[in-house]
Coordinates of C-alpha atoms and ligand atoms in Angstrom, one line a residue:
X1 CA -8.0 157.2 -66.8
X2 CA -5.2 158.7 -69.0
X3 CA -5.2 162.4 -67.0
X4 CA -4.0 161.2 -63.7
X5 CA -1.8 157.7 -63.3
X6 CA -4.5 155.2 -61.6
X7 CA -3.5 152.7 -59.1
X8 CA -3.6 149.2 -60.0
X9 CA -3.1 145.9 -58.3
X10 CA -2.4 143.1 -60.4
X11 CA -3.0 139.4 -58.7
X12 CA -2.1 136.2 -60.5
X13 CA -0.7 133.2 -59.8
X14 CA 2.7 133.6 -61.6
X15 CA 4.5 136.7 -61.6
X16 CA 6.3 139.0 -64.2
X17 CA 9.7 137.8 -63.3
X18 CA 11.1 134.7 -62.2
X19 CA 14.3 135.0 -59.6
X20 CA 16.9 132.8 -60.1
X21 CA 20.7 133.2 -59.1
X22 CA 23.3 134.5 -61.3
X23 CA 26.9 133.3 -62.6
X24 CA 28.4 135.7 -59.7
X25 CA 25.9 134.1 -56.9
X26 CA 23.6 137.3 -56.9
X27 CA 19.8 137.3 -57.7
X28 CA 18.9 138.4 -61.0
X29 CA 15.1 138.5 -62.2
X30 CA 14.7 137.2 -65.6
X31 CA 11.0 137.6 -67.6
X32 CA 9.0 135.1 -67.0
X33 CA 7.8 133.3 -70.0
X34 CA 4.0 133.7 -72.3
X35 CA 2.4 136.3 -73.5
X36 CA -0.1 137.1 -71.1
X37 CA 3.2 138.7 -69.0
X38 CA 3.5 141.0 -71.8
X39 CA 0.5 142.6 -72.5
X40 CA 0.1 142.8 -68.4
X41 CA 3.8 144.0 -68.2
X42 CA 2.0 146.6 -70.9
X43 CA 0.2 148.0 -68.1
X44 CA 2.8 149.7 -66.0
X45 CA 3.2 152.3 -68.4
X46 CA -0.6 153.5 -67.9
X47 CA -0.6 152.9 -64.2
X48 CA 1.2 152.7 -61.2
X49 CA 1.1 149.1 -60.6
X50 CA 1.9 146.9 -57.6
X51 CA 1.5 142.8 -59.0
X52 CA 0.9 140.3 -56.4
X53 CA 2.5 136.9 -57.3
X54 CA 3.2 133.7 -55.8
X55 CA 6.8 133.0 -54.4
X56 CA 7.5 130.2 -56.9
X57 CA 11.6 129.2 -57.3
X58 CA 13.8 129.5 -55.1
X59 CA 15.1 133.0 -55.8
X60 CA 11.7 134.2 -55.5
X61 CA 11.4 132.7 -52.1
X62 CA 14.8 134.3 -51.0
X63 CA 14.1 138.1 -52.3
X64 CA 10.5 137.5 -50.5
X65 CA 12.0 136.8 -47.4
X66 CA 14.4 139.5 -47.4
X67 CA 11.7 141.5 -48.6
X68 CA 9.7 140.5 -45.3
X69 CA 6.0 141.1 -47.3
X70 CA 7.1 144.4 -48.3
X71 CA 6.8 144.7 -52.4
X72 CA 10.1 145.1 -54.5
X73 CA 10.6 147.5 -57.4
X74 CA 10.9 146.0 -60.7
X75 CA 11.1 147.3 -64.5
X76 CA 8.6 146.8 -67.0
X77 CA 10.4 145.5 -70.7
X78 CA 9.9 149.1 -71.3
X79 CA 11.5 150.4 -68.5
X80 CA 8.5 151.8 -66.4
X81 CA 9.1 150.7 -63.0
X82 CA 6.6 149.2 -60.7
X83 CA 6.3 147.1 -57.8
X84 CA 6.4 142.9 -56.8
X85 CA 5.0 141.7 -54.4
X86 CA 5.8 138.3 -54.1
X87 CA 3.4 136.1 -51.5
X88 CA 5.1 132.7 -50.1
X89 CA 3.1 129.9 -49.9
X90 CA 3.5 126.7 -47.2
X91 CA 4.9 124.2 -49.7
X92 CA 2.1 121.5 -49.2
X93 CA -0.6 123.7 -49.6
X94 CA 0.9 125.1 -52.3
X95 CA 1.4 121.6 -54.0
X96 CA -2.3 120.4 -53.1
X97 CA -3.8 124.4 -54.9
X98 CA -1.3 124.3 -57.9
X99 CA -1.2 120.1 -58.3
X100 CA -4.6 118.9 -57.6
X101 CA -7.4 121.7 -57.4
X102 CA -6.0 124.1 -60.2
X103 CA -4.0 121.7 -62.3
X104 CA -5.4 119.5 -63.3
X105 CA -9.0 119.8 -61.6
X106 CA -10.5 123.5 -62.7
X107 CA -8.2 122.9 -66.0
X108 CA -9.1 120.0 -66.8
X109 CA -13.4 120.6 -66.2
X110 CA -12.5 123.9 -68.1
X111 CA -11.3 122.1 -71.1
X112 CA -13.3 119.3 -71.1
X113 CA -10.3 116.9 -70.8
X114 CA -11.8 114.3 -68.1
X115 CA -12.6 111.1 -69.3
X116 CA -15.8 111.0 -67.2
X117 CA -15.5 107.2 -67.3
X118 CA -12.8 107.1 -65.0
X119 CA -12.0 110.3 -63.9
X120 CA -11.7 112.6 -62.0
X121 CA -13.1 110.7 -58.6
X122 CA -13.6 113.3 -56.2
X123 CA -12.9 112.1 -52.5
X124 CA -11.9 112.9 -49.3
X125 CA -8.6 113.9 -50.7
X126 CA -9.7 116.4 -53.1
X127 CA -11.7 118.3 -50.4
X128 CA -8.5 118.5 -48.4
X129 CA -6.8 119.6 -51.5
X130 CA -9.2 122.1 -52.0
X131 CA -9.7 123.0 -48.3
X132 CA -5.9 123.1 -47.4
X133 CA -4.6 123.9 -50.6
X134 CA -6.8 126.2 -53.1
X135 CA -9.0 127.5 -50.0
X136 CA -5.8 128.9 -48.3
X137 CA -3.6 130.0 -51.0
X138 CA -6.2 132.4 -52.1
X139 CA -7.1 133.3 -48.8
X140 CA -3.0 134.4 -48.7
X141 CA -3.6 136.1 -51.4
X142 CA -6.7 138.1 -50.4
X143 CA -4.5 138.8 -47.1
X144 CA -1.4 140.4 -49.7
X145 CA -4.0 142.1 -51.5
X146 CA -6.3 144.2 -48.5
X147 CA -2.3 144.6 -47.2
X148 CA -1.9 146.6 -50.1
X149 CA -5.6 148.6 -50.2
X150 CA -4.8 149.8 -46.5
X151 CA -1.9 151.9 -48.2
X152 CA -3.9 152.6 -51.8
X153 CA -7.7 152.2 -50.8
X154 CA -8.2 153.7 -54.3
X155 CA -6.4 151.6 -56.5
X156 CA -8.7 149.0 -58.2
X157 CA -7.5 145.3 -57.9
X158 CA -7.3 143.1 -61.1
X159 CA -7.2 139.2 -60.6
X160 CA -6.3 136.6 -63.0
X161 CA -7.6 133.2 -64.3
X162 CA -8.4 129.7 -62.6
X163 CA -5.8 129.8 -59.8
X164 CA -7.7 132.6 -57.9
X165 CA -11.4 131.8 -58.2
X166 CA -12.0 132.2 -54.4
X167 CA -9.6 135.5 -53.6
X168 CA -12.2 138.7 -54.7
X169 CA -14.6 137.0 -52.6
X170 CA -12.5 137.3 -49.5
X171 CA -11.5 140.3 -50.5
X172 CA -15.0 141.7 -50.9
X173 CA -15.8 140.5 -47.5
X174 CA -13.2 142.7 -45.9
X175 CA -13.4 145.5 -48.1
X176 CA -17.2 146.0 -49.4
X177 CA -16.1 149.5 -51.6
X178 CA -13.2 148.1 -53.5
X179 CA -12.9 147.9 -57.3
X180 CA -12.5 144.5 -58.2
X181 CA -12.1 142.7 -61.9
X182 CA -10.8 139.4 -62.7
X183 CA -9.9 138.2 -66.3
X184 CA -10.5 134.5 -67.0
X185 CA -7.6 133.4 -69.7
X186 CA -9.5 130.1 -70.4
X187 CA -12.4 129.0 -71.5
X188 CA -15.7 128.5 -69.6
X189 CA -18.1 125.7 -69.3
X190 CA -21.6 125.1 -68.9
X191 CA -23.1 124.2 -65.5
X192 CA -23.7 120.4 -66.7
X193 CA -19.7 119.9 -67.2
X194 CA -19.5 122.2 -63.8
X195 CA -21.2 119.4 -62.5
X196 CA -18.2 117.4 -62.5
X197 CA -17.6 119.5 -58.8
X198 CA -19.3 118.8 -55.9
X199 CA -22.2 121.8 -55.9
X200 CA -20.5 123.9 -52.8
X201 CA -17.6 124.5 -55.1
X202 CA -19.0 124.8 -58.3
X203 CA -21.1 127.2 -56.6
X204 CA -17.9 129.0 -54.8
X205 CA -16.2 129.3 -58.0
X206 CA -19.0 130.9 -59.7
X207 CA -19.9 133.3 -56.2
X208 CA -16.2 134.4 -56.0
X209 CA -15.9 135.4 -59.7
X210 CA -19.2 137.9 -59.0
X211 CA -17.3 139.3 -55.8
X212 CA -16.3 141.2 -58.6
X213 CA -17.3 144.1 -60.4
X214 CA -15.6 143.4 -63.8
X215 CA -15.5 139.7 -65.2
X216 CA -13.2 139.6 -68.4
X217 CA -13.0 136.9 -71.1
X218 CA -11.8 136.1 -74.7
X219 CA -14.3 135.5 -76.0
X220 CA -17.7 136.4 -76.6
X221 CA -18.5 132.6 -76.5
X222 CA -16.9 132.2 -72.9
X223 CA -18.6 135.3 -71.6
X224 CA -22.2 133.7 -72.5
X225 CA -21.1 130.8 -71.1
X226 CA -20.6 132.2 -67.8
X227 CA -23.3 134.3 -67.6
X228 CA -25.7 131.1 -67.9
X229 CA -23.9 129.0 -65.5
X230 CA -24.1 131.4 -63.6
X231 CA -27.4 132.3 -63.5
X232 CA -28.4 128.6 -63.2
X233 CA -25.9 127.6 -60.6
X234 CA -26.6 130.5 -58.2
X235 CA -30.0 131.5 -59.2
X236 CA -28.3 135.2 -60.6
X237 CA -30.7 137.6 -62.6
X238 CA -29.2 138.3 -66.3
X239 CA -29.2 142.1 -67.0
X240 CA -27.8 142.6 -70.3
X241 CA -24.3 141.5 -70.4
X242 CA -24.5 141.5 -66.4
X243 CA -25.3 139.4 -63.7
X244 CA -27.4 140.7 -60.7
X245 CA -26.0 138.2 -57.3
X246 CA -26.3 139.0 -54.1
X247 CA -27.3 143.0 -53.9
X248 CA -24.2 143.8 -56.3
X249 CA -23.9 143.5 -60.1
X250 CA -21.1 142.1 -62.0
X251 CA -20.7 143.4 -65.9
X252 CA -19.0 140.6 -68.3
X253 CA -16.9 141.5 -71.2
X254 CA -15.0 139.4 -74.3
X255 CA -11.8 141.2 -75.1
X256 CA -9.5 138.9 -76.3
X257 CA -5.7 139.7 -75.7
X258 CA -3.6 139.9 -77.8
X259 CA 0.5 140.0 -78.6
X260 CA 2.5 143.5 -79.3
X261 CA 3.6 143.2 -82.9
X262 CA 6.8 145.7 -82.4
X263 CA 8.2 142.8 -79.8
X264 CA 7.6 140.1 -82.6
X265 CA 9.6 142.7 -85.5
X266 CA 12.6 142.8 -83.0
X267 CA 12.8 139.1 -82.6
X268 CA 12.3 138.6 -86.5
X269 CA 16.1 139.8 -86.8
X270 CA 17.4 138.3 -83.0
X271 CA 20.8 137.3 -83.3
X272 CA 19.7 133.9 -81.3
X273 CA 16.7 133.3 -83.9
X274 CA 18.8 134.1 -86.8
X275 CA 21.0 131.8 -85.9
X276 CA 18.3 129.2 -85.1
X277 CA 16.4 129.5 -88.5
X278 CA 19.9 129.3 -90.1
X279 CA 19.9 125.6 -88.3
X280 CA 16.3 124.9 -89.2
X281 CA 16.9 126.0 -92.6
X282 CA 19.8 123.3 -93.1
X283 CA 17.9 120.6 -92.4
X284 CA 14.4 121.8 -94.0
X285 CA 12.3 119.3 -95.9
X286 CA 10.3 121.2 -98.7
X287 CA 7.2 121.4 -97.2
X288 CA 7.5 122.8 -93.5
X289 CA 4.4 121.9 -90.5
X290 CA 5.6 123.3 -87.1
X291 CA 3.3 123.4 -84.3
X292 CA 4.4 125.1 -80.5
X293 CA 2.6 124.3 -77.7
X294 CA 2.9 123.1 -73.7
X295 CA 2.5 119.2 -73.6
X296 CA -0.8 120.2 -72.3
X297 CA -3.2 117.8 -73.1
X298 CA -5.5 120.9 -74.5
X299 CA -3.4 121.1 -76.9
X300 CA -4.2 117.8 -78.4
X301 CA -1.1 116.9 -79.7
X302 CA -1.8 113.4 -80.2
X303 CA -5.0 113.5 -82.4
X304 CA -2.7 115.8 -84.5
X305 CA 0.5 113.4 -84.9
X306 CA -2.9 110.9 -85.8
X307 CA -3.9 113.5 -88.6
X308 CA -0.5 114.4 -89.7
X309 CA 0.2 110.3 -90.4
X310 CA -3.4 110.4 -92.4
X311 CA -1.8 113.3 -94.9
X312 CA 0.5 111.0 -95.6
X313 CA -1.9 108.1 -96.2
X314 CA -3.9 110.2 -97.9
X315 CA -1.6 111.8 -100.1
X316 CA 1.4 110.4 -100.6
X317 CA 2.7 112.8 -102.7
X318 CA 3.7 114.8 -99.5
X319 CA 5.6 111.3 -97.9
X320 CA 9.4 112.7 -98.1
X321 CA 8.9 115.9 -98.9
X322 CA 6.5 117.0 -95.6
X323 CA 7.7 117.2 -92.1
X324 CA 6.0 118.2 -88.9
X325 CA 8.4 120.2 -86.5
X326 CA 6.4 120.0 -82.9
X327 CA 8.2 122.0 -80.7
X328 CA 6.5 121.1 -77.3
X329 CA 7.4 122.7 -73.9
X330 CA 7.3 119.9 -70.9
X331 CA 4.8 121.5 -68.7
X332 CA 3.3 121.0 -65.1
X333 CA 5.3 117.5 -65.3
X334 CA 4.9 116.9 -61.5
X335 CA 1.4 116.3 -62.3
X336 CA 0.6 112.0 -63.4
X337 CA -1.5 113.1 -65.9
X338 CA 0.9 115.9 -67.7
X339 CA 3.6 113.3 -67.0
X340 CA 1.9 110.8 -68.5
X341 CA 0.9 112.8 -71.5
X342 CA 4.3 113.6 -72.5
X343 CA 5.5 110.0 -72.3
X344 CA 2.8 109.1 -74.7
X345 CA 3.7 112.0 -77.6
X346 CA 7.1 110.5 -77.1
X347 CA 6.2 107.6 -77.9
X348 CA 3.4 108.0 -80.4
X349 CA 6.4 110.1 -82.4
X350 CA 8.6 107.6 -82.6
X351 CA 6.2 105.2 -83.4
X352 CA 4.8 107.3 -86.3
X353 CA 8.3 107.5 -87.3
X354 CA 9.5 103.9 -87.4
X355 CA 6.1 103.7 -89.7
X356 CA 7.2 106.1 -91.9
X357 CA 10.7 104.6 -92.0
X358 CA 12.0 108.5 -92.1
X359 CA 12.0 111.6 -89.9
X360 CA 8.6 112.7 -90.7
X361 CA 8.4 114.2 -87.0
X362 CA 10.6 116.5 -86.0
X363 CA 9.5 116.0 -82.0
X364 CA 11.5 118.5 -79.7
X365 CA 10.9 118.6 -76.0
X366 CA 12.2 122.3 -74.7
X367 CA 11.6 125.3 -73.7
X368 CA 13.4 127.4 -76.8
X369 CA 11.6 130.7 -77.0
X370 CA 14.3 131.8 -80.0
X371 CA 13.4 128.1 -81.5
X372 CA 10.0 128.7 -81.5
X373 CA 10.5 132.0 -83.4
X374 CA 12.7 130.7 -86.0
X375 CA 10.3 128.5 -86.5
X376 CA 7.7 130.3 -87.0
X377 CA 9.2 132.3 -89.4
X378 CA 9.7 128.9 -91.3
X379 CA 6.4 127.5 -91.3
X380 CA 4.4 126.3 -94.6
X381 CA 1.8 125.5 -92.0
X382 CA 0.8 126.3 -88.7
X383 CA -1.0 123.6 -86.6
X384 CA -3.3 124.8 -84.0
X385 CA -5.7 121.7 -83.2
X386 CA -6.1 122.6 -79.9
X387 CA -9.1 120.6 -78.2
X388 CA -10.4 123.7 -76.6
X389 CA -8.0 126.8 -75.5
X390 CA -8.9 130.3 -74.0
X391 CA -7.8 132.1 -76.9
X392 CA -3.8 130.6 -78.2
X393 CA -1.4 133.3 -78.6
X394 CA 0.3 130.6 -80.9
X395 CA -1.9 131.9 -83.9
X396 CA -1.1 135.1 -83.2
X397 CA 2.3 135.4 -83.1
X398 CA 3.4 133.3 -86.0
X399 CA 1.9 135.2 -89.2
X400 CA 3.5 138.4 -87.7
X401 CA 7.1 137.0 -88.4
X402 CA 6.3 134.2 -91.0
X403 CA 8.7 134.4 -94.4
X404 CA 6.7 131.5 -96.3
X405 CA 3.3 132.8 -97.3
X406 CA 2.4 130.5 -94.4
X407 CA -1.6 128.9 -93.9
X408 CA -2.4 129.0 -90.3
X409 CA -4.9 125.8 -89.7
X410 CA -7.0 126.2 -86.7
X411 CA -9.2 124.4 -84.1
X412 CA -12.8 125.9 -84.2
X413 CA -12.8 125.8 -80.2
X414 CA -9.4 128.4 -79.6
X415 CA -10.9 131.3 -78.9
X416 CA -8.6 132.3 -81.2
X417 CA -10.8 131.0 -83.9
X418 CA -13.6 133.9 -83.0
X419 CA -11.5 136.3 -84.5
X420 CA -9.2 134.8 -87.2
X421 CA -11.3 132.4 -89.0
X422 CA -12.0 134.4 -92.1
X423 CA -8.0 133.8 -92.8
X424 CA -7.3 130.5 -91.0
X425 CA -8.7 126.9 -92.6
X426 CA -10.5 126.1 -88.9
X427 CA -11.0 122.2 -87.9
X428 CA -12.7 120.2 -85.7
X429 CA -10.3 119.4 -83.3
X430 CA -11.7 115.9 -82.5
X431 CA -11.9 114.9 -86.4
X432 CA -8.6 113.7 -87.7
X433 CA -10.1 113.3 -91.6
X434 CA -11.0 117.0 -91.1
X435 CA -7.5 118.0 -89.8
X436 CA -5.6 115.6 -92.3
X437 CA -7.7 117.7 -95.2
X438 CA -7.1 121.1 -93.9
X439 CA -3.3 120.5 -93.6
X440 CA -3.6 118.9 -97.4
X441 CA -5.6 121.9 -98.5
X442 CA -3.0 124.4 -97.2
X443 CA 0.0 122.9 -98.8
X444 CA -1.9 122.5 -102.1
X445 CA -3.3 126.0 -102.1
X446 CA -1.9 128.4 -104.3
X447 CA 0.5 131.6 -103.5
X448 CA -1.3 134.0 -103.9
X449 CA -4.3 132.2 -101.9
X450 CA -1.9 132.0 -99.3
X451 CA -0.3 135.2 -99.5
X452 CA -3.6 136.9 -98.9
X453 CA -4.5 134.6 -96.1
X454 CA -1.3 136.0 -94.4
X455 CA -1.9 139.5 -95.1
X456 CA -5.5 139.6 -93.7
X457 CA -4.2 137.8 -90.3
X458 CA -1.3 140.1 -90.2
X459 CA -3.6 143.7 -91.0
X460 CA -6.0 142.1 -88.3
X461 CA -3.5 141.2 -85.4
X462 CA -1.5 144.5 -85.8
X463 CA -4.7 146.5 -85.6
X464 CA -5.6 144.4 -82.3
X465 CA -2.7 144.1 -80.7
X466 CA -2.0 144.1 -77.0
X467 CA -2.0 147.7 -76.2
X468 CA -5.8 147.6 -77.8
X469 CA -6.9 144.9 -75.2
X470 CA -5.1 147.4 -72.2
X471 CA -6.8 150.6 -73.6
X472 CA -9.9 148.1 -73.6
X473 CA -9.4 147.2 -69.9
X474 CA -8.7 150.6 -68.4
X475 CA -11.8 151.7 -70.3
X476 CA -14.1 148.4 -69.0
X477 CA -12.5 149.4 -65.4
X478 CA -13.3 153.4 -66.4
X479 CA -17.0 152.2 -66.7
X480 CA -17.3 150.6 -63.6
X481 CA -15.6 153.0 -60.9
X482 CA -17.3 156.0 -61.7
X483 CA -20.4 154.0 -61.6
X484 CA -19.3 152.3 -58.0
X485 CA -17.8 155.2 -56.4
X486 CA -21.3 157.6 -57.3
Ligands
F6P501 O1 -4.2 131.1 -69.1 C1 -3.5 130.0 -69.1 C2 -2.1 130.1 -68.5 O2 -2.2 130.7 -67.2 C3 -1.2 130.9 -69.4 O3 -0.9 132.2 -68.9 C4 0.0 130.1 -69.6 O4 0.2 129.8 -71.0 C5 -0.2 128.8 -68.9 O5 -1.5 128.9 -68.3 C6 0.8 128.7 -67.8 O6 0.6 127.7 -67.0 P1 1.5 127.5 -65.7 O7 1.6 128.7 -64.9 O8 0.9 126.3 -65.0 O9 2.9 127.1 -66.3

């Protein structure tokens, strides 16, 4: 793979860059936010990429349509150039894909968040939704993507997460010899909870991940995961870590991604965070808890304001002297039940607060990347309770920049948790006792306990940082295209 620069086609629902008018009137394209855009973005310097995206704001929309389909050259954070191709969607069945089938229905069965009591009811509504919404926006993007094989038949495609379980599958119909891998960024679920789905698309979702040749996962526990749900929902053979389907065979991998360490040692000194942490550090109780996160209700947020009021119960020797600092991005607000969410940590804050009859939560609703870094470099503790998560990038970037011999405290069910748990205190994310005794245990534990915590988290997500997971990938898709192409 290193020898000759391979072609590669990127697919996911939201792109590198985000489009948005300038102060003179002119389109500038500013990084889109996460870290899963950097370690991709990692991947133009190794190949020569094209990355098919959806046409989200309105800048987007305007350099598509001046772009008429045809792909636009972009720079890496690096500099290496490659090329966007932005797909626009018809607004409604763009809305019914992103608000109703991926968000919050695959998210939701793929973190457990239903409350199977009362929800979800699937009716005539969701099959349109998933008919005329998720049905045809991945059939657009199957279109962009055998576009783009007619000019590169060589280049091997590489789709990404929930938004795009039907796509290889349309694209395998049209183009039987292509390379084809697809990473899933969350977590997987067994064919009981994939019950929740009527059996025709539990059984697409599963038959359009093995259109592929290369399934990807954090985590070794996902991987297994999918491998029995899909061997019980589509009667596939198990072959080792693959699955035998339909005449073709799929292989499954865990690599979890990861964050690149030389971004995080430039942001430690950031003008913008420096002069954040300066603000932080004016205000700072003794005892610092921050937590980031998406108001996402995976990120059970509001079991941990419930845990974080039992520390103080508990021991009221932290009462005054303890703060939390949740710095929570508003996220996916058009949808009721992110909406809805939100309005309840609002109000479960200030409630916890009036209790308290102090500022013991620090409750900030933005999106403040240099924020977030400050306070991460601030942090006695870091919360991580999330109810389940893919992997949580959260836990990997704060210890990198942390200045306070900081205890990271983390949910057993973040992939995350596969690889840091010898360092981290892990929880249950559903036990508040557990959670309220974990967040005690880290601000009572000694330095050099914590100090050594710290160091083993650091030594371990240097030496897997993100340019490990991309090696990993070319060398998974290395694996599979000699074997395809004989
Ligand atoms: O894998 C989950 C993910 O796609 C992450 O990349 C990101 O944190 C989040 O979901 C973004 O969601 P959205 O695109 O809906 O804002």
């Amino acid at each position: 793979m290193a020898n000759d620069r391979r072609r590669l086609i990127v697919v996911s629902n939201r792109g590198p860059v985000v489009h948005a008018r300038d102060e003179t009137g002119g389109i500038e394209a500013r990084r889109g936010g996460g870290g899963l855009v950097t370690a991709l973005d990692s991947l133009a310097e190794h190949l020569d990429v094209t990355w098919v995206a959806s046409a989200i704001s309105d800048g987007d929309r305007l350099v598509a349509a001046e772009a008429r389909g045809e792909p636009v050259e972009e720079r890496s954070r690096a500099g290496s150039p490659y090329l966007l191709r932005l797909v626009e969607h018809n607004p409604a069945e763009y809305a019914r894909y992103y608000n109703v089938v991926a968000n919050p229905m695959l998210w939701f069965v793929q973190h457990r968040l239903w409350d199977l009591a009362r929800a979800p009811c699937v009716d005539e509504q969701f099959r349109e939704a998933w008919e005329q919404g998720y049905a045809l926006v991945n059939r657009a993007f199957a279109d962009a993507v055998c576009e783009e094989l007619e000019e590169t038949p060589e280049a091997a495609v590489f789709f990404h997460d929930y938004h795009l379980y039907l796509a290889p599958r349309f694209v395998r119909e049209r183009r039987p010899d292509a390379t084809l891998a697809h990473f899933v960024h969350i977590p997987w679920v067994s064919p009981d909870y994939w019950g929740v789905l009527p059996a025709d698309m539990r059984r697409a979702v599963h038959d359009g991940l093995l259109a592929n040749d290369l399934v990807g996962f954090h985590t070794e526990r996902w991987r297994r995961t999918f491998v029995n749900a899909a061997v019980r929902l589509l009667d596939a053979e198990r072959a080792d870590s693959a699955v035998a389907y339909d005449g073709r065979r799929t292989t499954t991998v865990a690599r979890p991604i990861s964050v690149d360490p030389s971004e995080f040692d430039a942001l430690g000194v950031d003008e913008a965070v420096l002069a954040c942490q300066a603000d932080l550090r004016q205000g700072r109780p003794e005892r610092l808890i921050v937590r980031v996160d998406r108001t996402d209700p995976s990120k059970n947020i509001l079991r941990g304001l419930r845990a974080f009021e039992l520390l103080l119960a508990r021991h009221p020797e932290h009462r005054g002297r303890v703060r939390l600092l949740a710095l929570l991005h508003p996220s996916r607000q058009e949808i009721p039940e992110y909406a809805a969410y939100t309005a309840e940590i609002e109000s479960a804050a200030a409630d916890l607060n009036d209790r308290a009859g102090a500022v013991a939560v620090d409750l900030r609703l933005a999106d403040d990347f240099p924020l977030s870094i400050a306070a991460y470099k601030e942090y006695d503790v870091l919360f991580v309770n999330a109810i389940f998560d893919g992997l949580n990038l959260v836990a990997k970037e704060g210890p990198l920049v942390n200045e306070h011999d900081g205890v990271l405290v983390l949910s057993e069910n973040a992939g995350a948790a596969e690889e840091l748990a010898p360092w981290a205190l892990v929880v249950n994310p559903f036990d508040v006792g557990d959670q309220a005794e974990a967040l005690h245990r880290a601000l009572a534990m000694s330095v050099d306990e914590r100090r050594g915590r710290l160091d083993g988290l650091r030594t371990h997500i240097r030496e897997h940082d993100a340019s490990r997971w991309v090696q990993g990938v070319l060398a998974d898709l290395d694996r599979i295209i000699p074997a395809r192409r004989g």
